GROMACS .gro file of C-alpha atoms in nm:
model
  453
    1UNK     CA    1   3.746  -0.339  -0.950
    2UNK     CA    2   3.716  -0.558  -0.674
    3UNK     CA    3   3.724  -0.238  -0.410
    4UNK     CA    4   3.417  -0.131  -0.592
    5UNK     CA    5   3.227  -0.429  -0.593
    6UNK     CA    6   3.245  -0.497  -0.196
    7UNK     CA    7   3.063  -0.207  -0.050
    8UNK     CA    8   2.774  -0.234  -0.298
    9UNK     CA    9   2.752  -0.644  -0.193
   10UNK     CA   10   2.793  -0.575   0.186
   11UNK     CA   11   2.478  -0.308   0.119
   12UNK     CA   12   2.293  -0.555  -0.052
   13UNK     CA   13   2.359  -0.776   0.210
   14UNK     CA   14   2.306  -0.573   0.538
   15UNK     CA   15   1.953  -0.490   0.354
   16UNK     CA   16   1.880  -0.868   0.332
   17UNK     CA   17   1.965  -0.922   0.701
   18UNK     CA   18   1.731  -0.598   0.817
   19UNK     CA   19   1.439  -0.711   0.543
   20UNK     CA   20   1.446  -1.075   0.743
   21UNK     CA   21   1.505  -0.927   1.028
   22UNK     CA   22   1.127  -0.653   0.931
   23UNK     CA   23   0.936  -0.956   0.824
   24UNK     CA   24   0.942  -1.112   1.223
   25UNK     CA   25   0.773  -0.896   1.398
   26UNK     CA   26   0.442  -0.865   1.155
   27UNK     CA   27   0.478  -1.273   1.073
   28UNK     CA   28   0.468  -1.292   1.411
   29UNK     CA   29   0.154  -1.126   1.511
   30UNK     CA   30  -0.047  -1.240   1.236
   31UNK     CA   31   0.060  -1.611   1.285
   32UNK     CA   32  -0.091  -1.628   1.600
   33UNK     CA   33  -0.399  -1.467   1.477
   34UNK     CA   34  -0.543  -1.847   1.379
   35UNK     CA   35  -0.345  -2.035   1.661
   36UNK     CA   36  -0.568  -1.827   1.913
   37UNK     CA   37  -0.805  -2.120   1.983
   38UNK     CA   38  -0.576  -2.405   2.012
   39UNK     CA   39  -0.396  -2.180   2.275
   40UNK     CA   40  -0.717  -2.110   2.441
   41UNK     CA   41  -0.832  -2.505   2.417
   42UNK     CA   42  -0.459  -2.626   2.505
   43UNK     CA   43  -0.424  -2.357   2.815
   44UNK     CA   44  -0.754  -2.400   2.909
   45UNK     CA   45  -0.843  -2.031   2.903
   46UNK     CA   46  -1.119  -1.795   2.782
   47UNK     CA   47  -1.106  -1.633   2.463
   48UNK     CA   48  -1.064  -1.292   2.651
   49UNK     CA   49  -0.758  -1.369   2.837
   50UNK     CA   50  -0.576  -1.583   2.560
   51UNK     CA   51  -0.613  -1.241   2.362
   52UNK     CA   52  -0.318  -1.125   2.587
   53UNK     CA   53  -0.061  -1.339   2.355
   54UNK     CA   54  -0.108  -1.081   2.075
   55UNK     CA   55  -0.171  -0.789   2.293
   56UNK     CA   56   0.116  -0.831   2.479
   57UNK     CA   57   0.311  -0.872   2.190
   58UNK     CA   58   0.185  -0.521   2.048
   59UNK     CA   59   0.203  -0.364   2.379
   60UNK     CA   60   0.585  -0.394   2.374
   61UNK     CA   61   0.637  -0.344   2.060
   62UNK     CA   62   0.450  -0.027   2.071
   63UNK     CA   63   0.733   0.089   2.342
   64UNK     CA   64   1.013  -0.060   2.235
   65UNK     CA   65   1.011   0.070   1.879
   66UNK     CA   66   1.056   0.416   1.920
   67UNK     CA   67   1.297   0.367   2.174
   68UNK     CA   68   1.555   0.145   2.021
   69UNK     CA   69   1.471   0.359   1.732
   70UNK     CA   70   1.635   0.645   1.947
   71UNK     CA   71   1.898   0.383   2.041
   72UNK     CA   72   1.978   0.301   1.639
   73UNK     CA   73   2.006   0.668   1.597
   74UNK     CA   74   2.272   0.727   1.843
   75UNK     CA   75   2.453   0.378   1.869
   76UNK     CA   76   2.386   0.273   1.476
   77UNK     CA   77   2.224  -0.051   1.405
   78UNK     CA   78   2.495  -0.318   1.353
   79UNK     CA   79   2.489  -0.442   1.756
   80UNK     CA   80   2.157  -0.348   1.799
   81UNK     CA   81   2.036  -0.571   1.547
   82UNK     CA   82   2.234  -0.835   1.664
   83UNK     CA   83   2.117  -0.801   1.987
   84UNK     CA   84   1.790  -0.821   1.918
   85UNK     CA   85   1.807  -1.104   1.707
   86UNK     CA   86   1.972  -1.324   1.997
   87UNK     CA   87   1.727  -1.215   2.227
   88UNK     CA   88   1.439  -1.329   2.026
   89UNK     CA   89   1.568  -1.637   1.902
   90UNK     CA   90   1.593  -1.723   2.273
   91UNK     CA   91   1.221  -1.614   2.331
   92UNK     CA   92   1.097  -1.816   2.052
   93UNK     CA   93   1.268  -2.166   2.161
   94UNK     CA   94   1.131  -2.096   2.515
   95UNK     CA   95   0.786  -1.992   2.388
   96UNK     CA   96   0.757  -2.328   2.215
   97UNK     CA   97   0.800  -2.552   2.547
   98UNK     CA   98   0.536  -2.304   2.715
   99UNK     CA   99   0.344  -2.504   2.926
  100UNK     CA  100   0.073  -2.216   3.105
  101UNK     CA  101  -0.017  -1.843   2.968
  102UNK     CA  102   0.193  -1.635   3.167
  103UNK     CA  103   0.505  -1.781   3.051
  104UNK     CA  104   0.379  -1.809   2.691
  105UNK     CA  105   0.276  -1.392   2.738
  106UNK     CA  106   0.631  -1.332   2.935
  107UNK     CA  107   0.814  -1.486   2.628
  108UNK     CA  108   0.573  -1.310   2.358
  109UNK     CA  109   0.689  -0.958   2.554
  110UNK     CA  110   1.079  -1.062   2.533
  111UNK     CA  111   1.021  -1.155   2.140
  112UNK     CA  112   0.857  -0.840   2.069
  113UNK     CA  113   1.147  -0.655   2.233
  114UNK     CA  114   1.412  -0.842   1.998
  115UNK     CA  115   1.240  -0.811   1.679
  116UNK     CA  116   1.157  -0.456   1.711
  117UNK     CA  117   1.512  -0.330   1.696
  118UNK     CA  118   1.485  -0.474   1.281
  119UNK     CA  119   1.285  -0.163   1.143
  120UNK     CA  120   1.419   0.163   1.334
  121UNK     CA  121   1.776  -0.041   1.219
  122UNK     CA  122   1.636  -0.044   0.849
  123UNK     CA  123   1.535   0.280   0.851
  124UNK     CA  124   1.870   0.408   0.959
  125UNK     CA  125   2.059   0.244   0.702
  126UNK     CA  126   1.819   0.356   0.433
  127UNK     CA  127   1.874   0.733   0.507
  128UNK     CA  128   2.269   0.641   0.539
  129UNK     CA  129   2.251   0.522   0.186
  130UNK     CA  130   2.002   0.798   0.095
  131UNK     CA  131   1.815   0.523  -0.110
  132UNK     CA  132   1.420   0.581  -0.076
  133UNK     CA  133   1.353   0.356  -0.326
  134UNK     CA  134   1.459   0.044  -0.066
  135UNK     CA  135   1.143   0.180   0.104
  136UNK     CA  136   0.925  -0.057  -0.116
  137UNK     CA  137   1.137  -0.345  -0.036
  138UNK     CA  138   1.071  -0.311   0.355
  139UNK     CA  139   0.692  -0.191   0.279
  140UNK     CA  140   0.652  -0.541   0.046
  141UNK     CA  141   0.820  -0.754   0.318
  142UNK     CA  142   0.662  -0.640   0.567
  143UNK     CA  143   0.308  -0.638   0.383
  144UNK     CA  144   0.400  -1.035   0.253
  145UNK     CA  145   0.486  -1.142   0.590
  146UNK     CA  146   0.191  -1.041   0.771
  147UNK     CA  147  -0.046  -1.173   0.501
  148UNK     CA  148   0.151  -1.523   0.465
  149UNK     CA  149   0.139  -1.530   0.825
  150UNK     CA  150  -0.221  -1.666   0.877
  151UNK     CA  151  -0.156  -1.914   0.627
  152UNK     CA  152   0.145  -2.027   0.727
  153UNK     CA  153   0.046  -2.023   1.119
  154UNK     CA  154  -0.223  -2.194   1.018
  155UNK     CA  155  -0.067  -2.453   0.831
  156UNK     CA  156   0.150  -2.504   1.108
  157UNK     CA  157  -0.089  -2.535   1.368
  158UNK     CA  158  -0.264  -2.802   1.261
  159UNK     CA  159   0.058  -3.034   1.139
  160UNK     CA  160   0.222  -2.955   1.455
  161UNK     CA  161   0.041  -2.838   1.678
  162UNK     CA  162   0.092  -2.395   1.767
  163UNK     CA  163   0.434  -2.480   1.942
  164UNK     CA  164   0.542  -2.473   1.581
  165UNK     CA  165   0.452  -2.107   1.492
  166UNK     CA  166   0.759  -2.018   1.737
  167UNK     CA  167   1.010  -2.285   1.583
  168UNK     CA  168   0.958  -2.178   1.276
  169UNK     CA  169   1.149  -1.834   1.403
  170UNK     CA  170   1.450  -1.972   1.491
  171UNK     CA  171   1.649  -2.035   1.135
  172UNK     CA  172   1.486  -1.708   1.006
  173UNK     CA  173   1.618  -1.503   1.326
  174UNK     CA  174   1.964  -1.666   1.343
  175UNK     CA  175   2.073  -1.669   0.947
  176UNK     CA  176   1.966  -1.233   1.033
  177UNK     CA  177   2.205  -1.180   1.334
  178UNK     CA  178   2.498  -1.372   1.116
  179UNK     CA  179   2.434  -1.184   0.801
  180UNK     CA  180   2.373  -0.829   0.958
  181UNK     CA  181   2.704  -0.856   1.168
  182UNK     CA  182   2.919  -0.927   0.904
  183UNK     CA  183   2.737  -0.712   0.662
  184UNK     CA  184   2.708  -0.399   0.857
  185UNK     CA  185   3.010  -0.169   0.879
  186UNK     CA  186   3.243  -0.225   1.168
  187UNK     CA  187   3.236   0.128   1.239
  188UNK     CA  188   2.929   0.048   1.437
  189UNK     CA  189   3.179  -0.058   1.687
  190UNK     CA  190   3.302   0.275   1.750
  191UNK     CA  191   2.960   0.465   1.753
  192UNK     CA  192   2.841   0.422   2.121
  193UNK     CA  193   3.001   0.688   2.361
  194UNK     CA  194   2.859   0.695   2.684
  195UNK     CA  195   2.539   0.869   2.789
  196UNK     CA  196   2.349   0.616   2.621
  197UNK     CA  197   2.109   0.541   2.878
  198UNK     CA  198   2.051   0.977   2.940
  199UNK     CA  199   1.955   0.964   2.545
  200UNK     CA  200   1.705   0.667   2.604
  201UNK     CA  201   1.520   0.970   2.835
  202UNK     CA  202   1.409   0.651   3.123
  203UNK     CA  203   1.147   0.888   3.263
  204UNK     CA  204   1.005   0.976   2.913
  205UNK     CA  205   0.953   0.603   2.818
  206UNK     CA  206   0.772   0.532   3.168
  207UNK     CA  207   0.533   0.792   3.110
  208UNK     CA  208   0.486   0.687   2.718
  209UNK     CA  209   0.469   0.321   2.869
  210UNK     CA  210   0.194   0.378   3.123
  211UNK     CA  211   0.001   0.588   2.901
  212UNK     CA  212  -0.005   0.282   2.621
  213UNK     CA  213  -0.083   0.022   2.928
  214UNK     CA  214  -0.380   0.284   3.013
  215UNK     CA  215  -0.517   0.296   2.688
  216UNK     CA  216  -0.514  -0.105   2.641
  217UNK     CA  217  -0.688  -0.142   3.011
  218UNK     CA  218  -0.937   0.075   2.883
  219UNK     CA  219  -0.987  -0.091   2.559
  220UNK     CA  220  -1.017  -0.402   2.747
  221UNK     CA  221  -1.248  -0.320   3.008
  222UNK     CA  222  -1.544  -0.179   2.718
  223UNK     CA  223  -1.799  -0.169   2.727
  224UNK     CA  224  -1.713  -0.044   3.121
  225UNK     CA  225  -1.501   0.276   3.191
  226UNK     CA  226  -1.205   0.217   3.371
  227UNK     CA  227  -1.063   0.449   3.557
  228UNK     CA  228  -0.741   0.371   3.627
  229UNK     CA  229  -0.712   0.331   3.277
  230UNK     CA  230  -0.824   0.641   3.195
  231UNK     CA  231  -0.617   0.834   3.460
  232UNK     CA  232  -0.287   0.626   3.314
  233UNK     CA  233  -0.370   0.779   2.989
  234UNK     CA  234  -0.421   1.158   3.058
  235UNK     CA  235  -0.219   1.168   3.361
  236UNK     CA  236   0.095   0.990   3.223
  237UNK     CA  237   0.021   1.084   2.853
  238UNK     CA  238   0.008   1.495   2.961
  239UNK     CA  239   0.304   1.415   3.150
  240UNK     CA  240   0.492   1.282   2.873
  241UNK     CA  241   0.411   1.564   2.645
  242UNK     CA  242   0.496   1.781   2.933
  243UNK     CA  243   0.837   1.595   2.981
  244UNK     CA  244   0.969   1.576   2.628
  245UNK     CA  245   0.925   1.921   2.570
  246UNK     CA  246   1.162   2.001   2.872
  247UNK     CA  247   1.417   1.720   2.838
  248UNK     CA  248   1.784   1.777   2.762
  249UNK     CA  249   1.741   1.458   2.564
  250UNK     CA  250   1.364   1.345   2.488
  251UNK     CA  251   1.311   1.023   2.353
  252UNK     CA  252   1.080   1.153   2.127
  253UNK     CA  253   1.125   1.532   1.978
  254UNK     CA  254   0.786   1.652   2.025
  255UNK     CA  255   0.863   2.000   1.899
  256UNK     CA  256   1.099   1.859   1.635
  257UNK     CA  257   0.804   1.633   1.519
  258UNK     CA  258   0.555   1.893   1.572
  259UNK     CA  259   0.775   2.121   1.312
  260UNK     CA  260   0.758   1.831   1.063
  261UNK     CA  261   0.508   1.912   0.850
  262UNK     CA  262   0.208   1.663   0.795
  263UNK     CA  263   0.395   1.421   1.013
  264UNK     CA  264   0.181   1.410   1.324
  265UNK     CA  265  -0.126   1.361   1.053
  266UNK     CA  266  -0.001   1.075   0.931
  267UNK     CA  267   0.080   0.852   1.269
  268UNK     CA  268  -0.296   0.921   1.384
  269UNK     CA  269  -0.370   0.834   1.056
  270UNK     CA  270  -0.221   0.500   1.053
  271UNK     CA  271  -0.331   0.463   1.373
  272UNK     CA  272  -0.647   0.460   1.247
  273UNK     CA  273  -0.619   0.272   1.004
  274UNK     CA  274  -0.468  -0.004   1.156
  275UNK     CA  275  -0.769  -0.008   1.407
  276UNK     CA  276  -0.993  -0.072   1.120
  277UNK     CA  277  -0.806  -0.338   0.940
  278UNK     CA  278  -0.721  -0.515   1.244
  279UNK     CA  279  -1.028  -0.511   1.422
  280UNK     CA  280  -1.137  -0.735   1.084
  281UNK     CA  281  -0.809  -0.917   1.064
  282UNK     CA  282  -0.867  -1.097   1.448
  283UNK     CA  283  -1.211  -1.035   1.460
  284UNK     CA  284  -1.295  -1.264   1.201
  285UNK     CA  285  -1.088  -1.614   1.255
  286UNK     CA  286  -1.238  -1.677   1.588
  287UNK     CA  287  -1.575  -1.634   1.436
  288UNK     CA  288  -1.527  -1.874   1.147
  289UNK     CA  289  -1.366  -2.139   1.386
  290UNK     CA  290  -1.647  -2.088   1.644
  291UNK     CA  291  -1.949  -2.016   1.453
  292UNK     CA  292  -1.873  -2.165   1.123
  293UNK     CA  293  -1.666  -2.505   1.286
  294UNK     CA  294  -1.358  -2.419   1.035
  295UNK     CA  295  -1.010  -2.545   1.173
  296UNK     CA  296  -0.711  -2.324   1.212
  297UNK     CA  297  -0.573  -2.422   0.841
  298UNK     CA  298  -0.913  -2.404   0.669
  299UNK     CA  299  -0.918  -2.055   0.831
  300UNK     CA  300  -0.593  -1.966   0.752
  301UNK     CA  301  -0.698  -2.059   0.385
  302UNK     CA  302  -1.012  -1.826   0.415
  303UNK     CA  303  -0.860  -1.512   0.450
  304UNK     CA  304  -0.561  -1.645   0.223
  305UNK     CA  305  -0.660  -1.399   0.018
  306UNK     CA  306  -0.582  -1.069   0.218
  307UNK     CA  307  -0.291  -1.217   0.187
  308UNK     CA  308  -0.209  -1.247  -0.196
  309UNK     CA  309  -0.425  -0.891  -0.231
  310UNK     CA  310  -0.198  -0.728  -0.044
  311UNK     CA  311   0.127  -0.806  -0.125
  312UNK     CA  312   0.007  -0.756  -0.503
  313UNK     CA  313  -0.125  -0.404  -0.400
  314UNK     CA  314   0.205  -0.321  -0.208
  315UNK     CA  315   0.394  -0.414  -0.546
  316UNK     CA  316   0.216  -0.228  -0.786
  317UNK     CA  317   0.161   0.036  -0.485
  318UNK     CA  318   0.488   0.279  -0.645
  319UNK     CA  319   0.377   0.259  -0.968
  320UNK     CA  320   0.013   0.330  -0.917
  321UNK     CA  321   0.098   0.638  -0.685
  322UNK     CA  322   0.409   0.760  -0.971
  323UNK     CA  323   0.063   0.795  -1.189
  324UNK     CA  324  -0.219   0.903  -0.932
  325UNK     CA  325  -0.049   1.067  -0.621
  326UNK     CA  326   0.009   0.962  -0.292
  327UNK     CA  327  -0.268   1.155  -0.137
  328UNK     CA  328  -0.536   1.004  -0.374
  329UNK     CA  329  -0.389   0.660  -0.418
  330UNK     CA  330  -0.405   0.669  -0.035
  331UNK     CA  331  -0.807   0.793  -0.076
  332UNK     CA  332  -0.861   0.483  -0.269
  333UNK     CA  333  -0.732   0.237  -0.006
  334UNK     CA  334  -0.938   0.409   0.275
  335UNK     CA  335  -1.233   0.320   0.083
  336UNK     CA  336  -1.143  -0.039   0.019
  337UNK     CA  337  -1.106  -0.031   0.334
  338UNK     CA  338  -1.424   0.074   0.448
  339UNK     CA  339  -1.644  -0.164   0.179
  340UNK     CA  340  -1.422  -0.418   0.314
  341UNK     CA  341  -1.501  -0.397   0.669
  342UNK     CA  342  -1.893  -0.292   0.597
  343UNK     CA  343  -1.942  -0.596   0.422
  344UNK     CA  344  -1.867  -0.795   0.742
  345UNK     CA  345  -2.151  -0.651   0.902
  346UNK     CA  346  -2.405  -0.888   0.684
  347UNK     CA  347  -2.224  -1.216   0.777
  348UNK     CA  348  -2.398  -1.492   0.965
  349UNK     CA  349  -2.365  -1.871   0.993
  350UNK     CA  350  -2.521  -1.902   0.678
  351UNK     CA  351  -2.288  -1.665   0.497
  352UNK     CA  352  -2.088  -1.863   0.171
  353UNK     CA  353  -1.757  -1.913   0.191
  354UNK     CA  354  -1.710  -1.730  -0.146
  355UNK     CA  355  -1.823  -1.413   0.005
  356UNK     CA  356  -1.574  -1.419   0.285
  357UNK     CA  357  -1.301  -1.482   0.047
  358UNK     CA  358  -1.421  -1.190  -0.217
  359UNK     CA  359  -1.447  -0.962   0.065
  360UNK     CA  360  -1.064  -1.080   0.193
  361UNK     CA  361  -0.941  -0.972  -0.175
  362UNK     CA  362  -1.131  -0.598  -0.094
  363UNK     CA  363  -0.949  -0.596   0.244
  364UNK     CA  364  -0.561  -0.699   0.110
  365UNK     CA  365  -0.568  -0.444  -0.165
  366UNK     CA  366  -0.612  -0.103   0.098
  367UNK     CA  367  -0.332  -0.269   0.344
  368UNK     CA  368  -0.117  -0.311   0.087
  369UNK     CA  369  -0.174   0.045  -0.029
  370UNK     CA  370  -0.166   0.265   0.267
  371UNK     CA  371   0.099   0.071   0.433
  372UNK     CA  372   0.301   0.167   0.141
  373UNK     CA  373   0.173   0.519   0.103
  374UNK     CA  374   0.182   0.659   0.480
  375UNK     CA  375   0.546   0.485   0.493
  376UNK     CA  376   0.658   0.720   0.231
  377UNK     CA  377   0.493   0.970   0.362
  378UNK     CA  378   0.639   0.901   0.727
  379UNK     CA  379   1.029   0.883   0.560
  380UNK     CA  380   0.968   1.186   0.378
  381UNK     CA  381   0.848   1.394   0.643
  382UNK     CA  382   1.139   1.263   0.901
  383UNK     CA  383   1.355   1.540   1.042
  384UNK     CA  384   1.713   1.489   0.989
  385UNK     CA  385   1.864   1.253   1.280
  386UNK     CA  386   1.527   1.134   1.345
  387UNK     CA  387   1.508   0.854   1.135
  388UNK     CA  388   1.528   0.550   1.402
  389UNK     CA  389   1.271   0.749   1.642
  390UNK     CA  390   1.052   0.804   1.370
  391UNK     CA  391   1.045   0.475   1.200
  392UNK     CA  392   0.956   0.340   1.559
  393UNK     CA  393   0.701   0.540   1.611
  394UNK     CA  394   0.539   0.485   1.284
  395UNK     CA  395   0.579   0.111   1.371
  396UNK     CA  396   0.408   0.216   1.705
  397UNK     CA  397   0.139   0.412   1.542
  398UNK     CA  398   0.050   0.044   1.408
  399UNK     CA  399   0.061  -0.152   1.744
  400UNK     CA  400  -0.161   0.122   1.908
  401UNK     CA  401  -0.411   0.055   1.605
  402UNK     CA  402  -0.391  -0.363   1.656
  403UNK     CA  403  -0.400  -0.289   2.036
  404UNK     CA  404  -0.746  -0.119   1.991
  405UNK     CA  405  -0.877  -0.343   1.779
  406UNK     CA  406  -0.774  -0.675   1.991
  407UNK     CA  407  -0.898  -0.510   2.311
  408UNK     CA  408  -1.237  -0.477   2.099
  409UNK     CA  409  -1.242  -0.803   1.989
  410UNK     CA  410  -1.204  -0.943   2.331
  411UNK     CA  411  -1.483  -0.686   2.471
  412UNK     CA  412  -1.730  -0.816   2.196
  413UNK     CA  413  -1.613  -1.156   2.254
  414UNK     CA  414  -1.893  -1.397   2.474
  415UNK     CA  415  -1.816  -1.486   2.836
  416UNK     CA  416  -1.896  -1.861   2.737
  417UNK     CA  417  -1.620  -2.039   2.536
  418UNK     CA  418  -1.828  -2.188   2.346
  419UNK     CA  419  -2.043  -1.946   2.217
  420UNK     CA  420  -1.966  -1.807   1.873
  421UNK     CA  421  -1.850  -1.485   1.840
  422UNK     CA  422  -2.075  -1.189   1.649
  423UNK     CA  423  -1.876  -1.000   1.413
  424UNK     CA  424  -2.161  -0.778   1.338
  425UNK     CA  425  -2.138  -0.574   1.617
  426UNK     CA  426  -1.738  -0.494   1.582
  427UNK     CA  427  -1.783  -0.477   1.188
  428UNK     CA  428  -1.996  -0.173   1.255
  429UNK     CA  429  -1.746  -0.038   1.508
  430UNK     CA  430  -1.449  -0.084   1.243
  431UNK     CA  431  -1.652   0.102   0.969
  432UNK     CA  432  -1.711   0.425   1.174
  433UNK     CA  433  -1.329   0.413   1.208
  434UNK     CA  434  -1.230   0.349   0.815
  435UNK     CA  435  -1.490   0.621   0.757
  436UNK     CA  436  -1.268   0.859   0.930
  437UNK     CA  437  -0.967   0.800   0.787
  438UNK     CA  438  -1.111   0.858   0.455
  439UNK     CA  439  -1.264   1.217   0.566
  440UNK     CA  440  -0.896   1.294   0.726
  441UNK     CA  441  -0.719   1.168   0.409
  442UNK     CA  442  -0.958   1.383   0.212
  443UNK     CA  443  -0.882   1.648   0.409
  444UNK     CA  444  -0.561   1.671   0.372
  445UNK     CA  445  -0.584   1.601   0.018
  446UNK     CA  446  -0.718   1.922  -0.037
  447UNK     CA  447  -0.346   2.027   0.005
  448UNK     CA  448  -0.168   1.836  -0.301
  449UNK     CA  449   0.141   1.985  -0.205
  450UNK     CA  450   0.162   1.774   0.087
  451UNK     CA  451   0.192   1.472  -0.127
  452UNK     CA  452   0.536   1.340  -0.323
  453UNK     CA  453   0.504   1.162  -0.688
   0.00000   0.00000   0.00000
């Protein structure tokens, strides 16, 4: 009896540590989203450049998931995980005596590194246990902990000052790397055999590195064109493509994933996506502490609801799609999404506060649904042995989406400090964007075959 019970309790367990280990990295970009300007007023620095402590953030991520993805997949995630834990738990405590931007950004990059080992690991050990339905557990902690995250951050900010949005990490991080070692089969030990750094493909993450860094410096110089960013991007992005269709061992499997059916639809898709929502999600808090003279909690409270929206939508998300489909469950979301962001464009100082909070319940429901949706979609569509890679660059497909969206709130931002940002302008932007993904979702729609019950 007893031999029975273990190995179901270690899963259960080794999925606890890799859930608390998921919910860091988006609690962790969405905390700072309302600790922006106390940064900016406590480092004396413009809006613009303070920006860089989520974009940095995102950057690495954005790199670092599908390549410790690629790392899970060969090594297995028990170290890794560990690893990454340690690393960011050191970050954190660092980040919290930051005393000038650069080290603040330098410790925000290390972070990012650590916590993005926790979702390639998860998706690993859910296709070891061949368990899909654990899929909703990562989607609804991951969906919870970005939406708490404003809240929370802003909570903390103002009892403690935004030192204590990186504190706050350190019990969460350390009670992961305990569990997940002793949870996490001590085979691990025996699944690295040299070559590792060959399988990591170094020149294939430089050029998928520089191309990212391209598109950001291009993002951020708008509404300029910059040229070095846009010779990063189609020099080292061609390269790339060129590269990992040659390697002995690409990082990423570009004909493997071009094979996949649907697959390469549904990163640019949440890509998209994630542009939209985002460009709302930071776009807005600046504006209602700058224009509207709300504090970081009161704003935190404002969009409180985008919060409890979408952790209720990423709940009832498998049921709803069991009865409607993926595909047009997905359809819905897209246009919650784009009422959502369109209704930003008729704010002004003298908009309610009820109206901002409505229109945070339209935005909550769509994250919570096409997180939920696209992530089956993504772990359905996986090639076998691609499962870490994958997951990372689905994670990816998200940071390229916030990237976008925080280098256009920092181009619409004002030069002057204390000018209050217009929200109009990058409202508009967003809904051309959420009207796209709705005309690609629809599009691929049209094949219902494409789409899992």
């Amino acid at each position: 009896m007893t031999t029975a019970v273990r190995p179901d309790r270690r899963a259960r367990m080794a999925l606890a540590a890799l859930l608390a280990g998921t919910l860091l990295a988006p609690l962790n970009s969405s905390m700072v989203a309302v600790a922006l300007t106390p940064i900016q007023h406590d480092l004396a620095q413009p809006l613009a450049t303070t920006t860089w402590v989520v974009t940095v953030f995102y950057l690495t991520a954005c790199v670092c998931q599908p390549v410790l993805g690629r790392v899970a997949d060969r090594v297995g995630p028990r170290r890794l995980f560990a690893a990454g834990m340690a690393m960011a738990a050191v970050a954190s405590a660092v980040a919290a005596t930051a005393t000038s931007l650069p080290l603040l950004v330098l410790c925000r990059c290390v972070q990012a590194a650590g916590v993005s080992t926790a979702f390639p690991c998860a998706m690993v050990v859910i296709r070891r246990h061949g368990d899909a339905t654990r899929l909703s557990a990562v989607a609804t902690v991951n969906t919870a902990a970005g939406a708490v995250g404003p809240v929370l951050g802003g909570l903390l900010t103002s009892w403690a000052g935004w030192q204590a949005i990186f504190w706050v990490n350190l019990p969460v991080m350390l009670g992961a790397l305990v569990l997940a070692w002793r949870a996490i089969g001590p085979e691990e030990r025996r699944a690295a055999r040299g070559g590792l750094v060959r399988a990591i493909d170094p020149v294939g993450v430089v050029l998928f590195a520089v191309a990212v860094v391209g598109l950001l410096d291009l993002m951020l110089a708008l509404p300029r064109v910059s040229v070095p960013g846009l010779a990063a991007v189609v020099v080292a992005g061609t390269g790339f493509l060129w590269w990992e269709r040659r390697a002995a061992e690409p990082f990423v499997d570009v004909r493997a994933l071009g094979a996949a059916r649907g697959l390469v639809p549904v990163l640019g898709t949440f890509v998209l996506f994630n542009l939209a929502y985002y460009g709302a999600f930071y776009g807005l808090p600046p504006w209602l502490q700058t224009a509207l003279g709300f504090d970081a909690a009161h704003t935190g409270l404002l969009i409180m609801p985008i919060a409890a929206t979408s952790v209720v939508a990423t709940v009832l998300g498998s049921p709803i799609m069991r009865r409607l489909g993926v595909g047009r469950t997905l359809l819905a979301g897209g246009g919650l999404l784009l009422a959502g962001v369109a209704a930003i464009t008729t704010f002004d100082t003298a908009t309610p506060a009820w109206a901002i909070v409505v229109d945070g319940v339209v935005l909550g429901v769509p994250y919570g649904l096409c997180n939920l949706g696209l992530q089956r979609l993504m772990y359905e569509r996986a090639p076998a042995g691609m499962s870490g890679v994958v997951g990372g660059l689905f994670q990816s497909a998200r940071y390229v989406g916030a990237i976008l969206a925080v280098g256009l709130v920092g181009a619409f931002a004002p030069g002057d400090p204390a000018m209050p940002t217009e929200p109009r302008t990058l409202a508009v932007a967003m809904a051309v964007v959420a009207a796209a993904v709705i005309v690609i979702l629809a599009h691929d729609l049209r094949r219902p075959e494409r789409y899992h019950r």
